[in-house]
């Protein structure tokens, strides 16, 4: 019997940088390591259909990941109910969502076994985005070790 993938939703403010980068990087890690996950992202105050920031696209391109096709989406009840785990970039995001999804919301760093928030690079320069991408990636490496592997056929 095929095991259902773990559905992970990344959440930040506008879904133009942090959650989009986190989803793209975990997707890349998942493909390379045969992880049994479905990954999505949204923003608590996101508009529909905006592009990721140029700096976020560039930071991902540095890692061989194409974020140019990303389009923003707001956090909805449907996304919340579909997710098994919701990973928020900050404790403020977590507090906003927690009442809607009790027991399945964590900050990214908390889920990785660390503490603190992922800094918001929005409006910053390429270096700021690179620093945030590295911060997210470090947490994702720890998280990936806990995720289910694709079952053998």
Short mmCIF file of C-alpha atoms in Angstrom, two decimals:
data_model
loop_
_atom_site.label_atom_id
_atom_site.label_comp_id
_atom_site.label_asym_id
_atom_site.label_seq_id
_atom_site.Cartn_x
_atom_site.Cartn_y
_atom_site.Cartn_z
CA UNK A 1 0.00 0.00 0.00
CA UNK A 2 1.39 3.36 -1.03
CA UNK A 3 1.97 5.73 1.86
CA UNK A 4 0.43 9.20 1.59
CA UNK A 5 3.06 11.94 1.31
CA UNK A 6 3.54 14.32 4.23
CA UNK A 7 2.02 17.68 3.19
CA UNK A 8 4.15 20.61 4.30
CA UNK A 9 3.04 24.24 4.00
CA UNK A 10 5.55 27.08 4.44
CA UNK A 11 4.12 30.42 5.53
CA UNK A 12 5.57 33.93 5.69
CA UNK A 13 4.11 37.40 5.22
CA UNK A 14 3.85 38.06 1.48
CA UNK A 15 4.97 34.73 -0.04
CA UNK A 16 7.50 36.60 -2.19
CA UNK A 17 10.70 35.56 -0.39
CA UNK A 18 11.05 33.33 2.66
CA UNK A 19 8.23 30.79 2.26
CA UNK A 20 8.80 30.64 -1.50
CA UNK A 21 12.54 30.02 -1.03
CA UNK A 22 11.91 27.45 1.72
CA UNK A 23 9.43 25.54 -0.45
CA UNK A 24 11.76 25.61 -3.46
CA UNK A 25 14.78 24.46 -1.44
CA UNK A 26 12.91 21.66 0.37
CA UNK A 27 11.47 20.54 -2.94
CA UNK A 28 15.02 20.33 -4.32
CA UNK A 29 16.19 18.38 -1.24
CA UNK A 30 13.14 16.09 -1.48
CA UNK A 31 13.76 15.24 -5.14
CA UNK A 32 17.44 14.50 -4.52
CA UNK A 33 16.68 12.32 -1.46
CA UNK A 34 13.44 10.60 -2.55
CA UNK A 35 11.46 12.18 0.29
CA UNK A 36 7.74 11.40 0.37
CA UNK A 37 6.47 14.97 0.76
CA UNK A 38 4.19 17.47 -0.97
CA UNK A 39 5.30 21.06 -0.49
CA UNK A 40 3.47 24.35 -0.84
CA UNK A 41 3.81 27.92 0.37
CA UNK A 42 1.59 30.89 1.16
CA UNK A 43 1.62 34.25 2.90
CA UNK A 44 -0.57 35.55 5.71
CA UNK A 45 -0.88 38.88 3.87
CA UNK A 46 -0.05 37.71 0.33
CA UNK A 47 -1.73 38.93 -2.84
CA UNK A 48 -2.64 36.42 -5.53
CA UNK A 49 -0.24 35.88 -8.42
CA UNK A 50 2.71 38.16 -7.67
CA UNK A 51 6.21 37.02 -8.54
CA UNK A 52 8.95 36.20 -6.08
CA UNK A 53 11.29 39.14 -5.56
CA UNK A 54 14.17 39.39 -8.03
CA UNK A 55 16.59 38.92 -5.13
CA UNK A 56 14.86 35.71 -4.02
CA UNK A 57 14.96 34.39 -7.60
CA UNK A 58 18.68 35.26 -7.77
CA UNK A 59 19.45 33.64 -4.39
CA UNK A 60 17.76 30.43 -5.56
CA UNK A 61 19.51 30.55 -8.96
CA UNK A 62 22.81 30.56 -7.00
CA UNK A 63 21.69 27.15 -5.68
CA UNK A 64 20.61 25.85 -9.07
CA UNK A 65 16.90 26.27 -8.25
CA UNK A 66 14.50 28.09 -10.57
CA UNK A 67 12.06 30.27 -8.62
CA UNK A 68 11.06 32.42 -11.60
CA UNK A 69 7.76 30.58 -12.04
CA UNK A 70 6.64 31.15 -8.43
CA UNK A 71 3.37 33.04 -7.94
CA UNK A 72 2.21 34.23 -4.55
CA UNK A 73 -0.90 33.02 -2.82
CA UNK A 74 -2.64 33.97 0.39
CA UNK A 75 -3.03 31.52 3.25
CA UNK A 76 -6.52 30.01 3.01
CA UNK A 77 -8.59 27.65 5.15
CA UNK A 78 -8.24 25.09 2.36
CA UNK A 79 -4.42 25.25 2.40
CA UNK A 80 -4.44 24.99 6.19
CA UNK A 81 -6.73 21.96 6.23
CA UNK A 82 -4.75 20.18 3.49
CA UNK A 83 -1.41 20.58 5.30
CA UNK A 84 -0.09 18.00 7.76
CA UNK A 85 2.59 20.40 9.01
CA UNK A 86 2.67 24.19 8.72
CA UNK A 87 6.09 25.80 9.05
CA UNK A 88 5.96 29.53 9.77
CA UNK A 89 8.97 31.79 9.33
CA UNK A 90 8.41 33.67 12.61
CA UNK A 91 6.69 33.19 15.94
CA UNK A 92 4.35 36.06 14.95
CA UNK A 93 3.25 34.09 11.86
CA UNK A 94 2.81 31.01 14.04
CA UNK A 95 0.59 32.94 16.48
CA UNK A 96 -1.59 34.17 13.61
CA UNK A 97 -2.18 30.63 12.32
CA UNK A 98 -2.17 28.51 15.48
CA UNK A 99 -5.86 28.94 16.36
CA UNK A 100 -6.82 27.82 12.83
CA UNK A 101 -4.55 24.76 12.87
CA UNK A 102 -3.99 23.57 16.42
CA UNK A 103 -1.17 21.08 16.82
CA UNK A 104 0.34 21.42 13.37
CA UNK A 105 1.99 24.85 13.32
CA UNK A 106 5.66 25.32 14.15
CA UNK A 107 8.24 27.91 13.35
CA UNK A 108 10.74 26.63 10.80
CA UNK A 109 13.57 26.76 13.32
CA UNK A 110 11.46 25.13 16.05
CA UNK A 111 10.65 22.19 13.76
CA UNK A 112 14.37 21.90 12.97
CA UNK A 113 15.13 21.69 16.70
CA UNK A 114 16.40 25.24 16.98
CA UNK A 115 14.90 28.52 18.13
CA UNK A 116 14.35 32.01 16.75
CA UNK A 117 12.82 33.50 13.63
CA UNK A 118 13.94 33.54 10.01
CA UNK A 119 14.94 37.11 9.23
CA UNK A 120 12.92 38.94 6.58
CA UNK A 121 15.12 40.03 3.67
CA UNK A 122 12.31 41.96 1.93
CA UNK A 123 13.65 45.31 0.75
CA UNK A 124 17.20 44.19 1.46
CA UNK A 125 20.09 43.62 -0.95
CA UNK A 126 21.35 40.40 -2.51
CA UNK A 127 23.60 39.74 0.50
CA UNK A 128 20.60 39.96 2.85
CA UNK A 129 18.68 37.44 0.72
CA UNK A 130 21.67 35.12 0.57
CA UNK A 131 21.96 35.24 4.37
CA UNK A 132 18.25 34.41 4.75
CA UNK A 133 18.45 31.61 2.16
CA UNK A 134 21.39 30.07 4.06
CA UNK A 135 19.48 30.37 7.35
CA UNK A 136 16.46 28.60 5.80
CA UNK A 137 18.63 25.94 4.14
CA UNK A 138 20.40 25.09 7.41
CA UNK A 139 17.02 24.50 9.09
CA UNK A 140 15.76 22.47 6.13
CA UNK A 141 18.75 20.12 6.23
CA UNK A 142 17.87 19.24 9.84
CA UNK A 143 14.18 18.90 8.97
CA UNK A 144 14.85 16.70 5.92
CA UNK A 145 16.42 14.06 8.15
CA UNK A 146 13.05 13.64 9.93
CA UNK A 147 10.92 13.39 6.77
CA UNK A 148 9.55 10.16 5.31
CA UNK A 149 11.34 8.57 2.37
CA UNK A 150 9.42 7.52 -0.76
CA UNK A 151 8.40 3.89 -0.22
CA UNK A 152 9.94 1.28 -2.54
CA UNK A 153 7.63 0.00 -5.28
#
